[in-house]
PDB file of N, CA, C and O in Angstrom:
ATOM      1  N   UNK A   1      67.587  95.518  98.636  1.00  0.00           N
ATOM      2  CA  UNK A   1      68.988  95.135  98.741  1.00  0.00           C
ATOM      3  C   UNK A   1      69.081  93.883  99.620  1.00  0.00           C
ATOM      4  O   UNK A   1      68.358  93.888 100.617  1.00  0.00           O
ATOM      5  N   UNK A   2      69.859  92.806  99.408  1.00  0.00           N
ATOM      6  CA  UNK A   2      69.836  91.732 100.244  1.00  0.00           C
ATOM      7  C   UNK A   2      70.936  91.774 100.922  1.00  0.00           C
ATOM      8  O   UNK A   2      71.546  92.843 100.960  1.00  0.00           O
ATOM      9  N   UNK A   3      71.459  90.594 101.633  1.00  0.00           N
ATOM     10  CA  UNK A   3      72.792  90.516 102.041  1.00  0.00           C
ATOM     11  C   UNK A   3      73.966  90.456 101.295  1.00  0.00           C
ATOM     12  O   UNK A   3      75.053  90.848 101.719  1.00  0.00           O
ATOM     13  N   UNK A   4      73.739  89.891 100.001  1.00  0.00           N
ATOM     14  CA  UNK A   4      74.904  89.805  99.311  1.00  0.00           C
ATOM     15  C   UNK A   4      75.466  91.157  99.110  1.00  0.00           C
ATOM     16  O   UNK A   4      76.520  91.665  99.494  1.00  0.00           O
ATOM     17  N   UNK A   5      74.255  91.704  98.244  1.00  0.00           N
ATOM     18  CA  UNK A   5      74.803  93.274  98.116  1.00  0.00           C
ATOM     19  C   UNK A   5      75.518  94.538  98.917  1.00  0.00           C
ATOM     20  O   UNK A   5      76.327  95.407  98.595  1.00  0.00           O
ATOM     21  N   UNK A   6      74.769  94.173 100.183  1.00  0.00           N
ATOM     22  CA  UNK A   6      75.287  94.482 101.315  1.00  0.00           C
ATOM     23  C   UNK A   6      76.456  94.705 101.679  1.00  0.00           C
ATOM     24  O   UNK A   6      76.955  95.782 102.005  1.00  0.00           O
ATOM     25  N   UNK A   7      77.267  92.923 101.596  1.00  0.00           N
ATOM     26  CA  UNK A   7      78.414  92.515 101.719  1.00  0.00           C
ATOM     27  C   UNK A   7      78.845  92.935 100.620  1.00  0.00           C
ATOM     28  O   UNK A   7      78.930  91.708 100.576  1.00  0.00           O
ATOM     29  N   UNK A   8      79.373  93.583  99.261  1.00  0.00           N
ATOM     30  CA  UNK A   8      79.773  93.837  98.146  1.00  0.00           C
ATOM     31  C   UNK A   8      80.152  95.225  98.530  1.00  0.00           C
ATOM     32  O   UNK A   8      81.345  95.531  98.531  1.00  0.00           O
ATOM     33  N   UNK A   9      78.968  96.342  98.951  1.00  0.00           N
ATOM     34  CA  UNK A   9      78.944  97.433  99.787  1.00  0.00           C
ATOM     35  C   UNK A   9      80.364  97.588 100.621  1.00  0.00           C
ATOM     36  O   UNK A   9      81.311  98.289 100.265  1.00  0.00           O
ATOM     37  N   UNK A  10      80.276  96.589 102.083  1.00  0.00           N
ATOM     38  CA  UNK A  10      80.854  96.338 103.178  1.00  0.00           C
ATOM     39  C   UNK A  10      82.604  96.649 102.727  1.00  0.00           C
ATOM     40  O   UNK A  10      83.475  97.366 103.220  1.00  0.00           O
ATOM     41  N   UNK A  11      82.563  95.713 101.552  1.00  0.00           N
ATOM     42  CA  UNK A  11      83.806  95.401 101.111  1.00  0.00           C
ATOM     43  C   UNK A  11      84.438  96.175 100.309  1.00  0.00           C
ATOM     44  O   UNK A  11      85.525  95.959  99.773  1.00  0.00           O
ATOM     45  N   UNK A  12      83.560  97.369 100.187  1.00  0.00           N
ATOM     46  CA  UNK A  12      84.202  98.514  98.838  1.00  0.00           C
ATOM     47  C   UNK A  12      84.602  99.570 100.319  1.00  0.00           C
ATOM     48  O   UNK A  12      85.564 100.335 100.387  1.00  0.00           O
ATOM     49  N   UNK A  13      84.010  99.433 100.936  1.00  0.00           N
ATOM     50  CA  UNK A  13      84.054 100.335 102.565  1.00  0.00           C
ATOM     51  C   UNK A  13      85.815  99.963 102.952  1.00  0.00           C
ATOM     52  O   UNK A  13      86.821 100.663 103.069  1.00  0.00           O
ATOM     53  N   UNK A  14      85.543  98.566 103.058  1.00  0.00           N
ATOM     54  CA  UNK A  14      87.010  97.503 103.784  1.00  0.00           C
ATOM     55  C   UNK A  14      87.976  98.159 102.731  1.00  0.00           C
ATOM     56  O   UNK A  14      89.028  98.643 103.148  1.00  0.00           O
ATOM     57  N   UNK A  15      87.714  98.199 101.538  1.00  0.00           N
ATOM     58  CA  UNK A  15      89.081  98.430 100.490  1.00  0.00           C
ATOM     59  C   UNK A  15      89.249  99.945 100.655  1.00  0.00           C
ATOM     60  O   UNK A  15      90.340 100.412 100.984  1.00  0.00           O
ATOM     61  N   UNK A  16      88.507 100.479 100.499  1.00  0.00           N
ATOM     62  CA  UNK A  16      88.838 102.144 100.990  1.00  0.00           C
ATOM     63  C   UNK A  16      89.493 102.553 102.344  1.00  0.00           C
ATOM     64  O   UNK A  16      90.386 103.397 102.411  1.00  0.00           O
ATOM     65  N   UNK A  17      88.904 101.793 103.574  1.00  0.00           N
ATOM     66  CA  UNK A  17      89.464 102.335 104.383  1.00  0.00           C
ATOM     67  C   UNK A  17      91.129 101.685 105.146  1.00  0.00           C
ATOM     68  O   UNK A  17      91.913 102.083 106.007  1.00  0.00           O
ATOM     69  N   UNK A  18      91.049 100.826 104.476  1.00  0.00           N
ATOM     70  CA  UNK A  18      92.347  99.914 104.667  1.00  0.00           C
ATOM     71  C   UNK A  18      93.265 100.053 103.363  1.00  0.00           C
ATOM     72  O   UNK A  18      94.327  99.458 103.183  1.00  0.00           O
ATOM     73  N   UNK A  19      92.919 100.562 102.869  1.00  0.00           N
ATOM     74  CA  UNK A  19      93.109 101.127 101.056  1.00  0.00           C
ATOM     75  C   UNK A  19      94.149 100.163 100.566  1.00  0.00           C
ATOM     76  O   UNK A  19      95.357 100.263 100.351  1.00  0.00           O
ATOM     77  N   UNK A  20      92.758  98.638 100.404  1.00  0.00           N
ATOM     78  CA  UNK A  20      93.960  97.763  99.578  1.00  0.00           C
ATOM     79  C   UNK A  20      92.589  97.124  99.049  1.00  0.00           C
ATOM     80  O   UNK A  20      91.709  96.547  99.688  1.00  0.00           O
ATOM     81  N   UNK A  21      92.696  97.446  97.485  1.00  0.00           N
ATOM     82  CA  UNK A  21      91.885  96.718  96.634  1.00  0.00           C
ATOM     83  C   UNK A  21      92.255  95.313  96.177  1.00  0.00           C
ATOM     84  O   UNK A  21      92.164  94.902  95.020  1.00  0.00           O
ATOM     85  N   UNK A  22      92.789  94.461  97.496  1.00  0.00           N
ATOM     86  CA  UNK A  22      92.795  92.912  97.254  1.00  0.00           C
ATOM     87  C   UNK A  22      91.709  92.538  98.260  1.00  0.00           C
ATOM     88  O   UNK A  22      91.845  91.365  98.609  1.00  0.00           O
ATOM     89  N   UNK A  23      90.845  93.051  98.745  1.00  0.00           N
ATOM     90  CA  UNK A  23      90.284  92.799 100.357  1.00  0.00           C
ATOM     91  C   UNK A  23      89.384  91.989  99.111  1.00  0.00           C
ATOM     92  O   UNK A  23      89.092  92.451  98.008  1.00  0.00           O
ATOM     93  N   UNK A  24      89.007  90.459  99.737  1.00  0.00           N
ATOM     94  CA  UNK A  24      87.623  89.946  99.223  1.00  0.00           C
ATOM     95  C   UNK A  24      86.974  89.375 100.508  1.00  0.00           C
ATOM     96  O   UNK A  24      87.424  88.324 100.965  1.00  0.00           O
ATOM     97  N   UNK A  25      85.840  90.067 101.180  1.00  0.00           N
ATOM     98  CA  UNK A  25      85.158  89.904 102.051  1.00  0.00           C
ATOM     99  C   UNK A  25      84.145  88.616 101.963  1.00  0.00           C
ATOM    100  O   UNK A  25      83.299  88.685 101.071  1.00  0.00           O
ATOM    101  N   UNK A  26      84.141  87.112 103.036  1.00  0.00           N
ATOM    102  CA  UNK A  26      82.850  86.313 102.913  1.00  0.00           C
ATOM    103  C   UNK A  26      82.110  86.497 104.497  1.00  0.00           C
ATOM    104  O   UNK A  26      82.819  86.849 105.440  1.00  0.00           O
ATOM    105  N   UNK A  27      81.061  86.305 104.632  1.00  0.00           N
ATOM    106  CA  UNK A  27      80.516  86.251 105.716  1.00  0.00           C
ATOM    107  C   UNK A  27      80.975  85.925 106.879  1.00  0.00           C
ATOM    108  O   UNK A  27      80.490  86.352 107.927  1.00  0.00           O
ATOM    109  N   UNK A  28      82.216  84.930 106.790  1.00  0.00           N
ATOM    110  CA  UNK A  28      83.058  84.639 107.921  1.00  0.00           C
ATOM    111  C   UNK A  28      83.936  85.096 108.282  1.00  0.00           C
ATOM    112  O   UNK A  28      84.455  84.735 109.338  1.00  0.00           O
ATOM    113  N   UNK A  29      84.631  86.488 107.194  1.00  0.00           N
ATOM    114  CA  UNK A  29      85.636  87.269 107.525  1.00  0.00           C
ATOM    115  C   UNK A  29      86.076  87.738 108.997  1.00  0.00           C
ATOM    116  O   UNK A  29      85.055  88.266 109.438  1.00  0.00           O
ATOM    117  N   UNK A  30      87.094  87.817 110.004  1.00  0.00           N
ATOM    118  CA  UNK A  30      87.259  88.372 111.088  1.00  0.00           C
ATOM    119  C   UNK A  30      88.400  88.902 110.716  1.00  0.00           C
ATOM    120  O   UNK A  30      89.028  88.694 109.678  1.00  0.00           O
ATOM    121  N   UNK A  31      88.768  89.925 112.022  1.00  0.00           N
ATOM    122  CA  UNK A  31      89.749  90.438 111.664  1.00  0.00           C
ATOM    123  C   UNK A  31      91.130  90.017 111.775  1.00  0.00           C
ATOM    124  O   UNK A  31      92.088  90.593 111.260  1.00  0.00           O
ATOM    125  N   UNK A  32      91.176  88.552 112.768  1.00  0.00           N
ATOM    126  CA  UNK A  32      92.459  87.688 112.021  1.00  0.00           C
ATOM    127  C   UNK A  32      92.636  87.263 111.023  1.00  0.00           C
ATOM    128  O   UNK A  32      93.621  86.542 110.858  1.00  0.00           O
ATOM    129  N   UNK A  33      91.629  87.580 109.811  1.00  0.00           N
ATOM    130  CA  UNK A  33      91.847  86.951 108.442  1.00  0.00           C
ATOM    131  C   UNK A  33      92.439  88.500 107.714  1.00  0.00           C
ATOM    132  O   UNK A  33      92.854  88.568 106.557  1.00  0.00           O
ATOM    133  N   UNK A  34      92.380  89.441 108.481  1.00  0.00           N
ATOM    134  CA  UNK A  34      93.113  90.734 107.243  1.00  0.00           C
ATOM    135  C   UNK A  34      94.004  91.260 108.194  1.00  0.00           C
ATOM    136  O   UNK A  34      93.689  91.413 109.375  1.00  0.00           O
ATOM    137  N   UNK A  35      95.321  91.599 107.634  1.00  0.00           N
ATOM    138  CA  UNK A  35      96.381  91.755 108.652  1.00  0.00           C
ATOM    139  C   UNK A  35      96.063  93.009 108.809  1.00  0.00           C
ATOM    140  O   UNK A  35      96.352  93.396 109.941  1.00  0.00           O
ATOM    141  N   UNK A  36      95.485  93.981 107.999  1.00  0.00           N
ATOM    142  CA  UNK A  36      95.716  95.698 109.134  1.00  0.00           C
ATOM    143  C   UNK A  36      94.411  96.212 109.348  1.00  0.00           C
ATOM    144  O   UNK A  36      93.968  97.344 109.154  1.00  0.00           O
ATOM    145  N   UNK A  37      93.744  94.933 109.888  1.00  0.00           N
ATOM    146  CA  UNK A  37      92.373  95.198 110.930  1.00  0.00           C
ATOM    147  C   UNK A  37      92.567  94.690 112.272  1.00  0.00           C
ATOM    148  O   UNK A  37      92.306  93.550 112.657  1.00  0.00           O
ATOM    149  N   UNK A  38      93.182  95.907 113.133  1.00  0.00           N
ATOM    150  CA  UNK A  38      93.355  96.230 114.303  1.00  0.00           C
ATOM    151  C   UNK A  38      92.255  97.124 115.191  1.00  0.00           C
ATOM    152  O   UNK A  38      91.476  97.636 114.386  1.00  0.00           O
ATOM    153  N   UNK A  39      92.045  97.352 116.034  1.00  0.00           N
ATOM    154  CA  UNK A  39      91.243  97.225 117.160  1.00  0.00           C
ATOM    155  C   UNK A  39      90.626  98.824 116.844  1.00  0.00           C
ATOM    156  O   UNK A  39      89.437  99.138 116.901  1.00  0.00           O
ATOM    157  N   UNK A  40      91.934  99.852 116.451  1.00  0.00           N
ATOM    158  CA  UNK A  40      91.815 101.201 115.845  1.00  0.00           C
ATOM    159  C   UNK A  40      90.774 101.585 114.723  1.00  0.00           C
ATOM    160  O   UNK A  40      89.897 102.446 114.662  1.00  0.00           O
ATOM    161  N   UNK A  41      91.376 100.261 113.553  1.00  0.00           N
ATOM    162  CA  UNK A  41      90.944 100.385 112.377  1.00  0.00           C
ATOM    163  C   UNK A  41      89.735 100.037 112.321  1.00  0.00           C
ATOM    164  O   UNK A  41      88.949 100.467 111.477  1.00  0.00           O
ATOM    165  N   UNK A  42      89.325  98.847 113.619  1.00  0.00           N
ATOM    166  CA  UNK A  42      88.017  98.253 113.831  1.00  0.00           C
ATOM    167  C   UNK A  42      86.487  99.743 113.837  1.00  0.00           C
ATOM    168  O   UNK A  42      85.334  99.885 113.429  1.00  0.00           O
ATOM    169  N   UNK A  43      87.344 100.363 114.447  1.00  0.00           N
ATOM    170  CA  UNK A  43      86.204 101.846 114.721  1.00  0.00           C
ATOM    171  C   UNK A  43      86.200 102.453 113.621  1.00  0.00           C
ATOM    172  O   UNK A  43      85.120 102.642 113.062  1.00  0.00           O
ATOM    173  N   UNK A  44      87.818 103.061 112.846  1.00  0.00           N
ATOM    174  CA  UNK A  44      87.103 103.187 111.097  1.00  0.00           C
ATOM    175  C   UNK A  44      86.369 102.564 110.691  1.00  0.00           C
ATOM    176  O   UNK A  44      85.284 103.132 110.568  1.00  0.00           O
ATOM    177  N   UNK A  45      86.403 101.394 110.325  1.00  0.00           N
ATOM    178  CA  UNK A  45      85.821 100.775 109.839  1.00  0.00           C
ATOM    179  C   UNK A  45      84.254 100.736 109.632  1.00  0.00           C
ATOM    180  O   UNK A  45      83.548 100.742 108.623  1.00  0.00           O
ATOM    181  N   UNK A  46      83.956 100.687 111.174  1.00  0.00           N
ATOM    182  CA  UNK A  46      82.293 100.541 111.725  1.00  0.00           C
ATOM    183  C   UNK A  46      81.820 102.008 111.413  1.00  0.00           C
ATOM    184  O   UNK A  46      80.674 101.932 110.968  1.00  0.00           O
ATOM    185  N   UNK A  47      82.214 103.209 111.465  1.00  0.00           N
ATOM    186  CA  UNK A  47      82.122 104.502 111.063  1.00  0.00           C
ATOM    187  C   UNK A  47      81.740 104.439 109.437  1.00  0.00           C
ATOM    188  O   UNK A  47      80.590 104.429 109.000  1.00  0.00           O
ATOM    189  N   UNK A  48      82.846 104.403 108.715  1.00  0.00           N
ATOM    190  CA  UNK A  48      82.791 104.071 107.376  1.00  0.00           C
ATOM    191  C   UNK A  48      81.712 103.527 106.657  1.00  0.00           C
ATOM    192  O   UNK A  48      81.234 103.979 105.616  1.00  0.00           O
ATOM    193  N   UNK A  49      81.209 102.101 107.546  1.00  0.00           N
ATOM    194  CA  UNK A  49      80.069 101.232 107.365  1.00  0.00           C
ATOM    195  C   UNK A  49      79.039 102.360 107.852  1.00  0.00           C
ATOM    196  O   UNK A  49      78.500 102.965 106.925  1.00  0.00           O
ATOM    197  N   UNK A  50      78.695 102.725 109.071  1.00  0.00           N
ATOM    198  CA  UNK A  50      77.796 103.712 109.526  1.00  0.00           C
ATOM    199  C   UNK A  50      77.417 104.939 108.104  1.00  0.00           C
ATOM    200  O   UNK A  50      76.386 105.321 107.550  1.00  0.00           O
ATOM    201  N   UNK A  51      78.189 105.089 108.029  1.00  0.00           N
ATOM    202  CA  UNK A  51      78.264 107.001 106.843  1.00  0.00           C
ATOM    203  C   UNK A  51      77.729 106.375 105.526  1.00  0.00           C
ATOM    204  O   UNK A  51      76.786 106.899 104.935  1.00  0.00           O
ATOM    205  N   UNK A  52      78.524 104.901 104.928  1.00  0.00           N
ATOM    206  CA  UNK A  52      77.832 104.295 103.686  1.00  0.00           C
ATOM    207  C   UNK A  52      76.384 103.771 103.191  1.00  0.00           C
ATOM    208  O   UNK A  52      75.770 103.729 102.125  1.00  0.00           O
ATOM    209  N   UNK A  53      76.135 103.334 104.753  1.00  0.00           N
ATOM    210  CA  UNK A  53      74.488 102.949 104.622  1.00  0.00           C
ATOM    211  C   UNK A  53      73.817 104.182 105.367  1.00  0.00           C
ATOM    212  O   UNK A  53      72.593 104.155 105.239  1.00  0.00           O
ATOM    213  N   UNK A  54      74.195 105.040 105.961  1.00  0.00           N
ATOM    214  CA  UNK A  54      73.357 106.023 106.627  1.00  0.00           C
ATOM    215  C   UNK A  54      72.516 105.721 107.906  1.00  0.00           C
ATOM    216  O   UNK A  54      71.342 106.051 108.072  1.00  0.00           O
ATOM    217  N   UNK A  55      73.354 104.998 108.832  1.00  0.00           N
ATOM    218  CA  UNK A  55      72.899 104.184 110.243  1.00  0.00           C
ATOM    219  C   UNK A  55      73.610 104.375 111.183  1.00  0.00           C
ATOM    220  O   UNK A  55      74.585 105.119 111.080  1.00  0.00           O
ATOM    221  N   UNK A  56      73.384 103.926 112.006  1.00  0.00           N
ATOM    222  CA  UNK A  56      74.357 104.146 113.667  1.00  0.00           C
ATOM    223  C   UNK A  56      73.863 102.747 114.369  1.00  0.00           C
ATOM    224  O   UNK A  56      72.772 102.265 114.674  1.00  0.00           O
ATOM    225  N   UNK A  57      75.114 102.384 114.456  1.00  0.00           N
ATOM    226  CA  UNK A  57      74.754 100.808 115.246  1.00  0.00           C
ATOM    227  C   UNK A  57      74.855 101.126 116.903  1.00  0.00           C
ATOM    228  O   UNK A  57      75.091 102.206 117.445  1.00  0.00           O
ATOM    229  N   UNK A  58      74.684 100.260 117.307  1.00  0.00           N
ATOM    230  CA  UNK A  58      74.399 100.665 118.830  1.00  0.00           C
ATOM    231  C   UNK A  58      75.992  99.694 120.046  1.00  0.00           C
ATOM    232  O   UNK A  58      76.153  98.483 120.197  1.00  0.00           O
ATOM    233  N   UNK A  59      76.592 100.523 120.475  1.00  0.00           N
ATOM    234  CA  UNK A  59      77.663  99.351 121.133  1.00  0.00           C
ATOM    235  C   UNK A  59      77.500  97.894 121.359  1.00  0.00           C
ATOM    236  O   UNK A  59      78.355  97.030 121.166  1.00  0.00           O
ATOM    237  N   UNK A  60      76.034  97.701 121.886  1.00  0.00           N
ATOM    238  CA  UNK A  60      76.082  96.181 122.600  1.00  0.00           C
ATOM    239  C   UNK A  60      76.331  95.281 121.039  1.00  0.00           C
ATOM    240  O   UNK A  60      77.070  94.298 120.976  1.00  0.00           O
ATOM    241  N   UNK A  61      75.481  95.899 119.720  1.00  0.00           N
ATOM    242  CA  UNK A  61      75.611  95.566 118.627  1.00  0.00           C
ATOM    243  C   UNK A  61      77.032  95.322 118.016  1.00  0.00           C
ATOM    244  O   UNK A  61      77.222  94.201 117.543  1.00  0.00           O
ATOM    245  N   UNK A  62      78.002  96.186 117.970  1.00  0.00           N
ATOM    246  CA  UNK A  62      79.299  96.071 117.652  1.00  0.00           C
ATOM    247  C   UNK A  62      80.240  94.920 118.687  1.00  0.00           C
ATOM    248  O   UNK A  62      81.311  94.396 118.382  1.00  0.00           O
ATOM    249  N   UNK A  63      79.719  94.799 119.546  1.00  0.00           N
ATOM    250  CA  UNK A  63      80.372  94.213 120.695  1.00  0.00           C
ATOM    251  C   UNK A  63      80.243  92.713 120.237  1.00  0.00           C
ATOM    252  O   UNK A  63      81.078  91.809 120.265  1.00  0.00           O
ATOM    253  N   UNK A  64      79.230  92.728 119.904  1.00  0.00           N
ATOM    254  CA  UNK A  64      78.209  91.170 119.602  1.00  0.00           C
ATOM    255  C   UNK A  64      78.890  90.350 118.385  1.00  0.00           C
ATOM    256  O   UNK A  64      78.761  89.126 118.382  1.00  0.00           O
ATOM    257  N   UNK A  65      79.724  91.091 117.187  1.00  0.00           N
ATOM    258  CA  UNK A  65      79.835  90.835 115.910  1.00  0.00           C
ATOM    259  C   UNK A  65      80.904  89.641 116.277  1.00  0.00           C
ATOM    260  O   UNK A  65      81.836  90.055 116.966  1.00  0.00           O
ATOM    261  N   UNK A  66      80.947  88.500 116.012  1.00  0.00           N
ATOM    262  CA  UNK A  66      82.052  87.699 115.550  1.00  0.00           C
ATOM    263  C   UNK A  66      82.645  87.692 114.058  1.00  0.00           C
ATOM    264  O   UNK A  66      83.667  87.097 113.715  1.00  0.00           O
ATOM    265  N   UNK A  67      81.626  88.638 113.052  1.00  0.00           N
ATOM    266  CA  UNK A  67      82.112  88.091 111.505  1.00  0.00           C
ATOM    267  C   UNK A  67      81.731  89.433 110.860  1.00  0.00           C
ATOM    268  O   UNK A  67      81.349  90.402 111.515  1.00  0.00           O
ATOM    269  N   UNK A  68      81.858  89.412 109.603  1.00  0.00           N
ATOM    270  CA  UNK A  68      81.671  90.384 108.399  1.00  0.00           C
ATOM    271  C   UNK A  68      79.902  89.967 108.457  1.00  0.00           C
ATOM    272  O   UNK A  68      79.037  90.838 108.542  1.00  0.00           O
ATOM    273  N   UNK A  69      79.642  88.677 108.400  1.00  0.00           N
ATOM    274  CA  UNK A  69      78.522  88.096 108.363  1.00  0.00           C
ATOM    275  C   UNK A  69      77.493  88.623 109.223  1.00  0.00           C
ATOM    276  O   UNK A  69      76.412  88.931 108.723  1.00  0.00           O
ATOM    277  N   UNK A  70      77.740  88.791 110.710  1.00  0.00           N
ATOM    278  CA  UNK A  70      77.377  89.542 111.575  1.00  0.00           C
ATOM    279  C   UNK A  70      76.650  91.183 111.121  1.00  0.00           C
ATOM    280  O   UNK A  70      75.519  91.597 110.865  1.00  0.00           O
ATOM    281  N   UNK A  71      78.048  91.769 111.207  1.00  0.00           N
ATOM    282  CA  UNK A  71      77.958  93.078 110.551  1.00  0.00           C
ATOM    283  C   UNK A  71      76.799  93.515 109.537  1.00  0.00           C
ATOM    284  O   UNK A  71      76.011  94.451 109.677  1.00  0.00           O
ATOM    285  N   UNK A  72      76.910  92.442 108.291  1.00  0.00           N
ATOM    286  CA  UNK A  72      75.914  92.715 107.066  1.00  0.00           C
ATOM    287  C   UNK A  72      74.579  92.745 107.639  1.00  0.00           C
ATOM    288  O   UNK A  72      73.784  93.669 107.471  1.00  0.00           O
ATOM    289  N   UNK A  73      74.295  91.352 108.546  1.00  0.00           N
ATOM    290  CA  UNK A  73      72.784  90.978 108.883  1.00  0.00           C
ATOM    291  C   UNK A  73      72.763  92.729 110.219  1.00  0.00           C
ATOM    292  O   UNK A  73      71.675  93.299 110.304  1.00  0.00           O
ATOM    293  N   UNK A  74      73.352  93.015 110.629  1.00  0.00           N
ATOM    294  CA  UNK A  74      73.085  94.482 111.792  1.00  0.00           C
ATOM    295  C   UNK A  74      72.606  95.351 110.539  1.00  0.00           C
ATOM    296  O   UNK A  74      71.444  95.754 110.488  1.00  0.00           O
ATOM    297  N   UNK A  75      73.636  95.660 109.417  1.00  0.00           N
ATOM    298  CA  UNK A  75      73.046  96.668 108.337  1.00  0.00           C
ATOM    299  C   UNK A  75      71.650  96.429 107.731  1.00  0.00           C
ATOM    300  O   UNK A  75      70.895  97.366 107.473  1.00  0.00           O
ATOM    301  N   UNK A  76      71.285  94.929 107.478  1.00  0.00           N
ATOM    302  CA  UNK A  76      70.152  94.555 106.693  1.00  0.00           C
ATOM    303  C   UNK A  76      69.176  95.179 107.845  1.00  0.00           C
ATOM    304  O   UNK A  76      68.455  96.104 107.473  1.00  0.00           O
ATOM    305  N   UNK A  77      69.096  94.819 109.028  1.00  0.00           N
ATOM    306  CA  UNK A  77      68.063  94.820 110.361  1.00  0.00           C
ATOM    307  C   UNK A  77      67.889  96.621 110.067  1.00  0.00           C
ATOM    308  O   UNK A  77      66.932  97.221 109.579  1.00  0.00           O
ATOM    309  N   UNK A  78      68.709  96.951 110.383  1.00  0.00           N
ATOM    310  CA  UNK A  78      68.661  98.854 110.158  1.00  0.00           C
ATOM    311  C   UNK A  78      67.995  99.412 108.998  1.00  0.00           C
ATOM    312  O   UNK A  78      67.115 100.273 108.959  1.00  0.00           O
ATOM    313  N   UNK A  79      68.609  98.724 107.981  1.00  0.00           N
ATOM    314  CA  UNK A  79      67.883  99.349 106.545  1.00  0.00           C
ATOM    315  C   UNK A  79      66.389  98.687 106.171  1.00  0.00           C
ATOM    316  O   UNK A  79      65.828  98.925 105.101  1.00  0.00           O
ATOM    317  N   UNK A  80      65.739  97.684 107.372  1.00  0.00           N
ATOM    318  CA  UNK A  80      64.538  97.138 107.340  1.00  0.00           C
ATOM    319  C   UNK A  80      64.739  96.115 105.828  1.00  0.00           C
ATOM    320  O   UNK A  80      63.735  96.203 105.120  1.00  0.00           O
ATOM    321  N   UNK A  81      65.278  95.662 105.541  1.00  0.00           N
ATOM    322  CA  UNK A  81      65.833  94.860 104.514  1.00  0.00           C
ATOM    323  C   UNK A  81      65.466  92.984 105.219  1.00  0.00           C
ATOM    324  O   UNK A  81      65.395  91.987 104.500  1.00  0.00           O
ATOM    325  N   UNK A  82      65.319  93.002 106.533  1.00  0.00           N
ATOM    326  CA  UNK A  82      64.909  91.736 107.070  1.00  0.00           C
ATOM    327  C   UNK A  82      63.556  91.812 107.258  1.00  0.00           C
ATOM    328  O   UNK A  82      63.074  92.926 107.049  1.00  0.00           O
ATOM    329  N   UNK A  83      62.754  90.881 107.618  1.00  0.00           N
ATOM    330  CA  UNK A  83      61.162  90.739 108.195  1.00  0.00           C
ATOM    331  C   UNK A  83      61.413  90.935 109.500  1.00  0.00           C
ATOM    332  O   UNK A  83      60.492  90.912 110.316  1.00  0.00           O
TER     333      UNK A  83
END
């Protein structure tokens, strides 16, 4: 699985848990670019992502993310999907 797929993943996660099938996720996504990704929804979210790939990210990791982009490359590192 690469990153793209990843991000395709990420974004079926984003539309479910924000339950709006207009979400189109790019690597630079933050959460000032989607209006009901709030600080709350931020922890669904990372949960959601956690349960879909079958991982547990670590705080300093979540803390670290500036982007969607971010996020994908933490999932790739977990699922050994990077060198």
């Amino acid at each position: 699985m690469d990153n793209t797929e990843i991000l395709h993943k990420v974004e079926a996660v984003f539309r479910d848990v924000l339950d709006d099938e207009e979400i189109t996720l790019v690597t630079t996504t933050t959460a000032n670019d989607i209006e009901d990704w709030d600080s709350l929804t931020h922890v669904e979210l990372v949960r959601a992502v956690e349960k879909a790939f079958d991982i547990r990210f670590t705080s300093a990791e979540i803390l670290a993310w500036k982007n969607v982009g971010e996020m994908v490359e933490s999932v790739a590192r977990h699922k050994g999907y990077v060198a």
